[in-house]
Every structure is written in C-alpha cells, then in structure tokens.
Short mmCIF file of N, CA and C in Angstrom, two decimals:
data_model
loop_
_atom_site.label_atom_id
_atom_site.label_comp_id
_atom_site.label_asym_id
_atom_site.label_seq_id
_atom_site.Cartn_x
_atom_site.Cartn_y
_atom_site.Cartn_z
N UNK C 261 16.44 -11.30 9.51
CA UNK C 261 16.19 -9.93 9.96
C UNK C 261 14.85 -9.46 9.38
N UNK C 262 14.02 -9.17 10.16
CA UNK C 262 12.35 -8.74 9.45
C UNK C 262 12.53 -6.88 9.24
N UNK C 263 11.90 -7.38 8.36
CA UNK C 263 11.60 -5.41 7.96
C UNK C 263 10.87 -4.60 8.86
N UNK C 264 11.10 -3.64 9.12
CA UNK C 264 9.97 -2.39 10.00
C UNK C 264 9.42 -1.92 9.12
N UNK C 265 8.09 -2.03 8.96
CA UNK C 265 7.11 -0.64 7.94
C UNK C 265 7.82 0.49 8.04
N UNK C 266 8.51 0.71 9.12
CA UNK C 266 8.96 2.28 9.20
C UNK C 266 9.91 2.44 7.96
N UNK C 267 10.56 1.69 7.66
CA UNK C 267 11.74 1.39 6.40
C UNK C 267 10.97 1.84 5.24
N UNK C 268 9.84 1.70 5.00
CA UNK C 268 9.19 1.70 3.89
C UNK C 268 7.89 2.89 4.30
N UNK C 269 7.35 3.09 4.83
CA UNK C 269 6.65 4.07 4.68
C UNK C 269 6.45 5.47 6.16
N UNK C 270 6.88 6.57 5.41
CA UNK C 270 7.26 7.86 6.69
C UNK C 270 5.98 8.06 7.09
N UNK C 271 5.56 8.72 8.23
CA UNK C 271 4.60 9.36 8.83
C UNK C 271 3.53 9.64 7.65
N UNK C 272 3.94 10.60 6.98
CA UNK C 272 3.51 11.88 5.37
C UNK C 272 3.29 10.71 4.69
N UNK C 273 3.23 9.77 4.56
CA UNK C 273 2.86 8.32 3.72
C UNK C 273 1.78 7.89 3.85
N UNK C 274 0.89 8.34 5.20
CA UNK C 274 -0.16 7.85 5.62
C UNK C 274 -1.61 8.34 5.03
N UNK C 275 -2.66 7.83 4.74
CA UNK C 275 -3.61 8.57 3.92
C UNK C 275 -5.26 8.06 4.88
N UNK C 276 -5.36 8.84 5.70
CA UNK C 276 -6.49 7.96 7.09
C UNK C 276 -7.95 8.10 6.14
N UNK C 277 -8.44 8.38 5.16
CA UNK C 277 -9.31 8.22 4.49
C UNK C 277 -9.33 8.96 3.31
N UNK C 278 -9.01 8.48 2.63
CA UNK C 278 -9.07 8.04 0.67
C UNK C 278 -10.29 8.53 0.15
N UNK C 279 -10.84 9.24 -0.06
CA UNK C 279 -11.56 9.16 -1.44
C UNK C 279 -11.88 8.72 -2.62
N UNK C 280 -12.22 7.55 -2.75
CA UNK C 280 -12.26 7.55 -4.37
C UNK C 280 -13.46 6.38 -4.34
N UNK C 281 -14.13 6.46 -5.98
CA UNK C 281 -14.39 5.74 -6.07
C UNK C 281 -14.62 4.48 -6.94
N UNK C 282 -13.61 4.66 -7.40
CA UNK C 282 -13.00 3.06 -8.15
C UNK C 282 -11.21 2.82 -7.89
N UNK C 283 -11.24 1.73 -8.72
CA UNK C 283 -9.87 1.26 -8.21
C UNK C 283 -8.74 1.84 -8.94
N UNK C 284 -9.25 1.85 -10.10
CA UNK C 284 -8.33 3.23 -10.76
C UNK C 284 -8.23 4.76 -10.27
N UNK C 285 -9.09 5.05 -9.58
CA UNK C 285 -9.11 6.50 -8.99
C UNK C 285 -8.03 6.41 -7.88
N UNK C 286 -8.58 5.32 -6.88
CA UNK C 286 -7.55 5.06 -5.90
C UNK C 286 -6.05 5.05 -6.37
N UNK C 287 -6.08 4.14 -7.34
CA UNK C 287 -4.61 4.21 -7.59
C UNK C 287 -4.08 5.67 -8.33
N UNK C 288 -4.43 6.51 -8.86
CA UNK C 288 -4.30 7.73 -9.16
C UNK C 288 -4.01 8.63 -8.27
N UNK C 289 -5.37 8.79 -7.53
CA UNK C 289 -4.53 9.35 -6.16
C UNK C 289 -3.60 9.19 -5.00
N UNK C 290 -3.02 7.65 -5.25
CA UNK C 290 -1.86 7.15 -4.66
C UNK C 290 -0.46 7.57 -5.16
N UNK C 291 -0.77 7.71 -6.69
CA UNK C 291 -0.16 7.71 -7.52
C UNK C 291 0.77 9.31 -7.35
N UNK C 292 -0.34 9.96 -7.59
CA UNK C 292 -0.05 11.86 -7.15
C UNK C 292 0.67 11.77 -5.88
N UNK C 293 -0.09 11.19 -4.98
CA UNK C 293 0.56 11.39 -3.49
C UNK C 293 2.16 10.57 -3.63
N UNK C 294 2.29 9.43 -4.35
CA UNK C 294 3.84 9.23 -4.19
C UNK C 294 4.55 10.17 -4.71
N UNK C 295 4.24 10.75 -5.90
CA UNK C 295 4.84 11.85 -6.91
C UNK C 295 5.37 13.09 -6.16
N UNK C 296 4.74 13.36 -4.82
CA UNK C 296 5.12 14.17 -4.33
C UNK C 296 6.11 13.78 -3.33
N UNK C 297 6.02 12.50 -2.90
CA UNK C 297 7.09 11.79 -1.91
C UNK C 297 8.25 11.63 -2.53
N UNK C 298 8.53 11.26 -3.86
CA UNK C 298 9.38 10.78 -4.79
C UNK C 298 10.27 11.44 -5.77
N UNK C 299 9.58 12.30 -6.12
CA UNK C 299 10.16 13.60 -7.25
C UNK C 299 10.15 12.60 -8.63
N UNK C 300 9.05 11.22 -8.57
CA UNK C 300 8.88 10.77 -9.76
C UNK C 300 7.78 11.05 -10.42
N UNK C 301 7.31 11.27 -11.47
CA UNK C 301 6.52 11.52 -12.48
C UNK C 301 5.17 11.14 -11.89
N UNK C 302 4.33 11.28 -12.09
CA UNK C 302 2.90 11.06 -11.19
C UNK C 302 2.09 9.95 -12.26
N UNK C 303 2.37 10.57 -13.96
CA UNK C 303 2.31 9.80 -14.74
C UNK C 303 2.70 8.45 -14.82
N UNK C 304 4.03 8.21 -14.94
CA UNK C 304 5.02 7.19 -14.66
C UNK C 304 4.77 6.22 -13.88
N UNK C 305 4.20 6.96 -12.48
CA UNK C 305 3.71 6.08 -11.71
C UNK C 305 2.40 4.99 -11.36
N UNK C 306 1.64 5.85 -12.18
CA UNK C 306 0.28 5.53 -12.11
C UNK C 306 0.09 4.51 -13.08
N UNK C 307 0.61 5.11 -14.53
CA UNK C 307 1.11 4.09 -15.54
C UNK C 307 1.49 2.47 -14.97
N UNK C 308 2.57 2.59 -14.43
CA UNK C 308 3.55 1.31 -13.91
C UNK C 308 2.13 0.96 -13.30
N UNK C 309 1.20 1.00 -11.78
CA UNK C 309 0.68 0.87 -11.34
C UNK C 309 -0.27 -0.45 -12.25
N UNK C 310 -0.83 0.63 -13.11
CA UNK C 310 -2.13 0.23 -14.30
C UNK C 310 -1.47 -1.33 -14.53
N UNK C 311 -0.37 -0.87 -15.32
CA UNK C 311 0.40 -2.36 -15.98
C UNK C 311 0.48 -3.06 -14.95
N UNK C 312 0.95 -2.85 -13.96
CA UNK C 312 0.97 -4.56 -12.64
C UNK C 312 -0.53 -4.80 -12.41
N UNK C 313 -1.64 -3.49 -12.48
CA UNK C 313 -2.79 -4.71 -12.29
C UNK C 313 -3.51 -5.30 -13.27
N UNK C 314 -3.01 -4.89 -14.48
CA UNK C 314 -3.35 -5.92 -15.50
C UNK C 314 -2.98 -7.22 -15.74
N UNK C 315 -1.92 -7.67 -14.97
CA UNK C 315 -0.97 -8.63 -14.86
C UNK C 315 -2.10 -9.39 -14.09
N UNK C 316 -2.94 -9.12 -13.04
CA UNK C 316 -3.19 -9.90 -12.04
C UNK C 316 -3.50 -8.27 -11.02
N UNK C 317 -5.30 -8.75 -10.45
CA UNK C 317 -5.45 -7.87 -8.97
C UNK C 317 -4.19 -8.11 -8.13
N UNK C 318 -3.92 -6.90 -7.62
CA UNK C 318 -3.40 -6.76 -6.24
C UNK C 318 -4.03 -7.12 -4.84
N UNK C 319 -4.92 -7.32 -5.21
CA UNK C 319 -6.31 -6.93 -4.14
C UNK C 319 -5.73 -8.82 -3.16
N UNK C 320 -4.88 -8.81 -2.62
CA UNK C 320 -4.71 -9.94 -1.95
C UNK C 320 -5.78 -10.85 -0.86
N UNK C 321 -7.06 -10.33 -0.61
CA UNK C 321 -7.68 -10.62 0.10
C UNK C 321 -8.33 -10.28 1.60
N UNK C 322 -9.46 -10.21 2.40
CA UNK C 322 -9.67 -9.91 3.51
C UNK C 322 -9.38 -7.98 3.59
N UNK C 323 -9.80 -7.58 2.57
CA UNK C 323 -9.84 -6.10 2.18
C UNK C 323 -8.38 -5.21 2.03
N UNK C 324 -6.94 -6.14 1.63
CA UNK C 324 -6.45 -5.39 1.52
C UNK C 324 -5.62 -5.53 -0.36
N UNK C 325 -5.75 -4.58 -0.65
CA UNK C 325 -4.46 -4.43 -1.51
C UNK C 325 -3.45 -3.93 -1.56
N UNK C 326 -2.15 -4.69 -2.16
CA UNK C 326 -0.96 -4.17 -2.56
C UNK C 326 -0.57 -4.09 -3.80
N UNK C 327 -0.93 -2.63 -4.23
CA UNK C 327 -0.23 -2.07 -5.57
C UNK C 327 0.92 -2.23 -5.65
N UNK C 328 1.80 -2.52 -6.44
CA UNK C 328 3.70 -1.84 -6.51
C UNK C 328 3.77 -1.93 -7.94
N UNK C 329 5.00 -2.01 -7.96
CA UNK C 329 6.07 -2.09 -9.17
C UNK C 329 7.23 -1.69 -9.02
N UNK C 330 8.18 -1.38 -10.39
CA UNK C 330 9.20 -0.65 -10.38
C UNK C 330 9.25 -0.15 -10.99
N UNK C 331 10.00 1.43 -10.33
CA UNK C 331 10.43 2.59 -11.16
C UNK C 331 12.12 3.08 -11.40
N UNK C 332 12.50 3.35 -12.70
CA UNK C 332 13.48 3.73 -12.93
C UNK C 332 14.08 4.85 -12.33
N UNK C 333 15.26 4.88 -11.25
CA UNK C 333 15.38 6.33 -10.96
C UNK C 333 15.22 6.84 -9.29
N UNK C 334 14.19 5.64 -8.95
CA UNK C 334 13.77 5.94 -7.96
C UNK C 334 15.30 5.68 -6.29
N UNK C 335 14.75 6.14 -5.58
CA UNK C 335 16.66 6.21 -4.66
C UNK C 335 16.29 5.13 -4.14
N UNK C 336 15.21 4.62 -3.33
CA UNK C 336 15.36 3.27 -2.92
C UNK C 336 13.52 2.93 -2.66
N UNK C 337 13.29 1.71 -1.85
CA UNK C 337 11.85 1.48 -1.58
C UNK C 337 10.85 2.15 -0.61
N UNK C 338 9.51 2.78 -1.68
CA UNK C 338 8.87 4.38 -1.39
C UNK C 338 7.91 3.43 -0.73
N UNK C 339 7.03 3.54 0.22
CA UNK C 339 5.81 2.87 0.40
C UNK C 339 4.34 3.83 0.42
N UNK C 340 3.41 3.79 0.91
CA UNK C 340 2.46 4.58 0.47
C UNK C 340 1.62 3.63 1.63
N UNK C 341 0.50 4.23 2.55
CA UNK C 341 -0.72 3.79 2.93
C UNK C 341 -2.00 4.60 3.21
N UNK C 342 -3.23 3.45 2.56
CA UNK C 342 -4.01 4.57 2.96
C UNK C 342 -5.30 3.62 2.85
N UNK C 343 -5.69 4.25 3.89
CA UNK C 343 -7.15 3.39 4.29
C UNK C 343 -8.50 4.30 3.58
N UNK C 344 -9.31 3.24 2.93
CA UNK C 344 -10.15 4.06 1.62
C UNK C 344 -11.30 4.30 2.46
N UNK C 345 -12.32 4.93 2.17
CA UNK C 345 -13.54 5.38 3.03
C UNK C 345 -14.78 4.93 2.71
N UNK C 346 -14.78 4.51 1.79
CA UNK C 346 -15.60 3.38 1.01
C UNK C 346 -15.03 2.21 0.19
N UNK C 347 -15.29 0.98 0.71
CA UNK C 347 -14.22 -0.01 0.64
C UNK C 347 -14.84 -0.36 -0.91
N UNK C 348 -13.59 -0.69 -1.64
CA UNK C 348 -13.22 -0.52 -3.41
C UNK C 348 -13.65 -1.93 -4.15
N UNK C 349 -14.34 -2.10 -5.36
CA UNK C 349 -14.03 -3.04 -5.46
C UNK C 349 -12.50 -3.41 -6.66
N UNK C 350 -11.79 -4.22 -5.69
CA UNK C 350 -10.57 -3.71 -6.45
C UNK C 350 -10.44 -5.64 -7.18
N UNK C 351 -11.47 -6.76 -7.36
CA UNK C 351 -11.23 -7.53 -8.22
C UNK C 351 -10.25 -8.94 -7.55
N UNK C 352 -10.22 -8.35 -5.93
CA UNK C 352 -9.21 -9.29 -5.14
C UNK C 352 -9.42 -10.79 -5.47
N UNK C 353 -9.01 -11.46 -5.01
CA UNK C 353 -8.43 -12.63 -5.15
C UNK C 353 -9.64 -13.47 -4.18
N UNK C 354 -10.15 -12.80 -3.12
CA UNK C 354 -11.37 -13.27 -2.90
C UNK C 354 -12.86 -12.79 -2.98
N UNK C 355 -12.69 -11.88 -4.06
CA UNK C 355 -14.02 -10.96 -4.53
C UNK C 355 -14.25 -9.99 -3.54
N UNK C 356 -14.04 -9.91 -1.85
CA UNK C 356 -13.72 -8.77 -1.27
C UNK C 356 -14.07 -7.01 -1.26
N UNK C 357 -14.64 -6.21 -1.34
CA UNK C 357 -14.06 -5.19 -1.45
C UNK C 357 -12.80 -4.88 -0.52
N UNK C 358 -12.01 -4.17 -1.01
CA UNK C 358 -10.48 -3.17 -0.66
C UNK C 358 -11.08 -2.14 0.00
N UNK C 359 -10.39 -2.06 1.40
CA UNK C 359 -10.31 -0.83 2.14
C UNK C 359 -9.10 -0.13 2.78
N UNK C 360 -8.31 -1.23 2.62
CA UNK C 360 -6.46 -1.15 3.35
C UNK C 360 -5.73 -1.03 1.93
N UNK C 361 -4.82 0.08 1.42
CA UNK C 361 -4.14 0.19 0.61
C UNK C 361 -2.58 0.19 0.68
N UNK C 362 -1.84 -0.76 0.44
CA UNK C 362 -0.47 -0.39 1.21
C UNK C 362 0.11 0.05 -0.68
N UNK C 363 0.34 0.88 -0.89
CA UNK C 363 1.15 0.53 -2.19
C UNK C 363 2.78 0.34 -2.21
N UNK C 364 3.30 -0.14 -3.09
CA UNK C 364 5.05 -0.41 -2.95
C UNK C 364 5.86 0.01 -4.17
N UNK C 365 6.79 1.23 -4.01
CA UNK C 365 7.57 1.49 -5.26
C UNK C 365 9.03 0.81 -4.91
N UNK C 366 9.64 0.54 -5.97
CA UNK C 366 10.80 -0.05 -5.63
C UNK C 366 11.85 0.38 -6.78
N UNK C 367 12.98 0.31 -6.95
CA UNK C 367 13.89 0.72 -7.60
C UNK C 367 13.87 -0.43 -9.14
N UNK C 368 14.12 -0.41 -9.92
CA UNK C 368 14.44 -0.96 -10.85
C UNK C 368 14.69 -2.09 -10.51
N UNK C 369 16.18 -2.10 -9.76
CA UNK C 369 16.86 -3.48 -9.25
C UNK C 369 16.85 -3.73 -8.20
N UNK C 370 15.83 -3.55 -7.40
CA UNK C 370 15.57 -4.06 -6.30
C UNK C 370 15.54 -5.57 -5.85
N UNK C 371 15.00 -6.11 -6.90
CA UNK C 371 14.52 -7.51 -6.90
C UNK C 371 14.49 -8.24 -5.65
N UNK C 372 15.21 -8.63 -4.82
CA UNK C 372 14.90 -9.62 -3.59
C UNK C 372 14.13 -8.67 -2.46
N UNK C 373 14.92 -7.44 -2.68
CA UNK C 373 14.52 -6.45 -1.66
C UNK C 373 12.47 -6.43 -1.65
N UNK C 374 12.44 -6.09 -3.12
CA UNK C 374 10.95 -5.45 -3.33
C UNK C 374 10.10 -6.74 -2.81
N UNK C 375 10.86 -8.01 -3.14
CA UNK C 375 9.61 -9.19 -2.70
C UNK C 375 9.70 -9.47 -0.92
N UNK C 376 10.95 -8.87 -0.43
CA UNK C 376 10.85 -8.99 1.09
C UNK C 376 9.46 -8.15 1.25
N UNK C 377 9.63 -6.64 0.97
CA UNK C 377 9.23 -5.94 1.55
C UNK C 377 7.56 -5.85 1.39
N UNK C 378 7.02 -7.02 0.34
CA UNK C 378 5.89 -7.35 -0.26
C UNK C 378 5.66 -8.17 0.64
N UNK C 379 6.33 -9.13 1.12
CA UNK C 379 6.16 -10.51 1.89
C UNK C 379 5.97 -9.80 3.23
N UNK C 380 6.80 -8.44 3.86
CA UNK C 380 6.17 -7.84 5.31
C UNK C 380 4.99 -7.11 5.48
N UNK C 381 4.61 -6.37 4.02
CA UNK C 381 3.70 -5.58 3.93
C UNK C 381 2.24 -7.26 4.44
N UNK C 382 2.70 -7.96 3.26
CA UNK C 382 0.87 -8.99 3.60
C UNK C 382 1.32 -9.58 5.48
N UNK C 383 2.17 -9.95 5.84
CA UNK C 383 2.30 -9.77 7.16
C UNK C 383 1.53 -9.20 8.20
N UNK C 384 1.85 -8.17 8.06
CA UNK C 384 1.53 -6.78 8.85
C UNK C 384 0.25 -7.08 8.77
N UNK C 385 -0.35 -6.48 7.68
CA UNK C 385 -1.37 -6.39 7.04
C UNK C 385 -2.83 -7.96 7.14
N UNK C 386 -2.18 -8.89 7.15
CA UNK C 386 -2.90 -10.33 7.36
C UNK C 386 -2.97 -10.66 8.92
N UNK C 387 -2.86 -9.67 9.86
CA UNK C 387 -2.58 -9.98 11.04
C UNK C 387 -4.16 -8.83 11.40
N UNK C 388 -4.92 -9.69 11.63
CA UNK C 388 -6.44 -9.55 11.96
C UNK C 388 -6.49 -8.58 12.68
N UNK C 389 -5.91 -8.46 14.06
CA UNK C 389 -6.43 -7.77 15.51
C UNK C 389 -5.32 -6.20 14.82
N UNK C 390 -4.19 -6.41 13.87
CA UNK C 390 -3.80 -4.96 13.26
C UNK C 390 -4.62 -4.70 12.42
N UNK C 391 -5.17 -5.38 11.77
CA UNK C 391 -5.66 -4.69 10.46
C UNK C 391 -7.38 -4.31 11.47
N UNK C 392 -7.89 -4.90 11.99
CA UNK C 392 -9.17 -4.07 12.92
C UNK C 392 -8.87 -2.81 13.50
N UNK C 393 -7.29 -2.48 14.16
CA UNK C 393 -7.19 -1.74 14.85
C UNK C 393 -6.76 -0.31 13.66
N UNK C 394 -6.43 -0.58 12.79
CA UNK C 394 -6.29 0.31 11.21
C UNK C 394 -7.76 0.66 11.30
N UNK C 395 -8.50 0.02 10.96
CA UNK C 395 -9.43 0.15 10.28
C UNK C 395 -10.75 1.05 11.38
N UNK C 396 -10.00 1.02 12.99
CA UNK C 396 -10.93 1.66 13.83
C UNK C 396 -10.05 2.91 14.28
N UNK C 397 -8.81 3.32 13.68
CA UNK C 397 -8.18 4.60 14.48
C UNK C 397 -8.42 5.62 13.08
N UNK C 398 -9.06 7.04 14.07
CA UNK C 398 -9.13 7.69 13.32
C UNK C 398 -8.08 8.99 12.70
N UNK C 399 -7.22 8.81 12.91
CA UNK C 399 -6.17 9.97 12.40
C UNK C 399 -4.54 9.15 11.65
N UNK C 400 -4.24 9.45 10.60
CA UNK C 400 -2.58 9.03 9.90
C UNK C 400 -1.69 8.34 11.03
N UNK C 401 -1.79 9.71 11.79
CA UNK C 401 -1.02 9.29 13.10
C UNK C 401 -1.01 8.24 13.83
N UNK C 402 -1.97 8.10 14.16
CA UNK C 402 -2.60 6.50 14.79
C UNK C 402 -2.25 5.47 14.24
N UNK C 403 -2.85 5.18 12.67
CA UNK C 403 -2.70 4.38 11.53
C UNK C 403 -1.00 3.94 11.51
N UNK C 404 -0.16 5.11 11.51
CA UNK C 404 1.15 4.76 11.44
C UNK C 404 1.81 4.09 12.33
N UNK C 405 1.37 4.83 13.50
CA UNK C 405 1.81 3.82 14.83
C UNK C 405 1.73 2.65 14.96
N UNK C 406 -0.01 2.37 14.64
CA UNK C 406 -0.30 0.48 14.44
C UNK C 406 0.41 -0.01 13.13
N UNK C 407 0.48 0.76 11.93
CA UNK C 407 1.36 0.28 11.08
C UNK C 407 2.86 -0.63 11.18
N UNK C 408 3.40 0.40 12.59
CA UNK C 408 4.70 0.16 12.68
C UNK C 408 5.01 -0.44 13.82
N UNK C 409 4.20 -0.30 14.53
CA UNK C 409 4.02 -0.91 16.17
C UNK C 409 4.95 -2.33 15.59
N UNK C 410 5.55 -2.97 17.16
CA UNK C 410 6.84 -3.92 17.28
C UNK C 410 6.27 -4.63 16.30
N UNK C 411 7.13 -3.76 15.04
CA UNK C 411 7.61 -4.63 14.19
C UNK C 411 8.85 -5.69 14.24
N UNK C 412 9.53 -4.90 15.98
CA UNK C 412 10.69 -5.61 15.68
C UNK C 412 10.34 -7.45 16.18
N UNK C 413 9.41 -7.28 17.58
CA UNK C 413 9.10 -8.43 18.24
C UNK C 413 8.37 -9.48 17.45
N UNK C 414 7.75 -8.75 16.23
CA UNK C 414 6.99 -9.91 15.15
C UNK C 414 7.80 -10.23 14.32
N UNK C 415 9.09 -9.79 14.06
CA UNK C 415 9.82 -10.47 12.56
C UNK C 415 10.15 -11.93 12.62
N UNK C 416 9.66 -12.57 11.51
CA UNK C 416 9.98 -13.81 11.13
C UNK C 416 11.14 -14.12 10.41
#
C-alpha cells in the first residue's frame, strides 16, 4: 500500500517561497511553522531538527532535503513543505544547493511508519518531471496539488 503526501502534509503545510538564508534559518523557520501545526514547542523542534543534521546532511541530493526526527507527544506523522527562494547550501550528499524542503515529524514510536513515509517523501520528490513542475508553480496551492497528484497510480 503506498502512502499519499496528503497523509502527511495538509494544504497550510505548504510554504511556495521560504526565505532564508542558511540552512539553519531554513530549518528554524520550518521549525516555527510546524509549532504552529503541532502545538509542539518550536524550540523542541528545531532542537531535534539541529541534532539529526549533525548526524549526517539531510540534503539527499538533486536540490532536495529531508529534515525529520522524532518528537515526544506528537499525535501522529506532521509533514512540512516548502520550496526556498534562494536555493540553500544545505551540505547534501551531492554538494547541490537545496531548494525543495520536505521536512518529517514523527511520533516517538513511529519507527517503520517514519521510514515509510521518508522512503515516499524521496519518491515523490526524485521524480524529475514533479520536482520541475514544484519548482515552476507559483502559489502553495499548486505546489500541493503536484505534491499529491496520483499518488495513488504511482505507489510501489
């Protein structure tokens, strides 16, 4: 059964151009914007954030990154997107700058769940003619649609 983006990130999730300009800023202001999706700590979040990319960039390649982690508390898996306006250098995996931001909160014990929903996000996201068509629509709205567009006819 493949995941729908829609599962993971609402309309109000969408961010059609980002501001920032480093990769810590980005994630800060991802960070705030889940805080308000979540009713979790903005701190908390940004924190967790910091610690997974010290572990290793998120920055998966071909300009996108995926932030996540887990948060204690949280009701189930929050997603976050947002396309940056000056592409980041966020340290990817192929030196790259980041312009596609999907971030991923997940529950504590999520565990199989959070790596599905990691494994649909680079999906989505690694699929060229979507990620051009992200990267050329100009409003959330749009963005979400191609986000979520037949997700059902692509599940692997």
């Amino acid at each position: 059964m493949g995941m729908d983006l829609s599962d993971l990130v609402a309309p109000d999730g969408v961010i059609a151009s980002l501001k920032a300009t480093s990769k810590k800023q980005a994630l800060q202001i991802l960070a705030e914007r889940a805080a308000s999706l979540t009713g979790v700590g903005e701190r908390e979040i940004f924190t967790t954030l910091l610690e997974r990319e010290r572990l290793g960039s998120t920055g998966v390649g071909h300009g996108v990154a995926i932030p996540h982690g887990k948060i204690a508390g949280l009701e189930g898996i929050v997603g976050l997107f947002a396309r940056v306006q000056t592409p980041l250098d966020f340290e990817a995996l192929d030196d790259q700058p980041v312009d596609l931001i999907f971030l991923l909160l997940a529950p504590e014990g999520a565990g199989a769940d959070h790596l599905k929903a990691l494994a649909r996000i680079a999906r989505v996201l690694r699929d060229e003619g979507r990620a051009e068509r992200i990267r050329t629509t100009d409003h959330a709205s749009g963005i979400y649609a191609v986000l979520t567009a037949g997700a059902q006819s692509d599940a692997a």
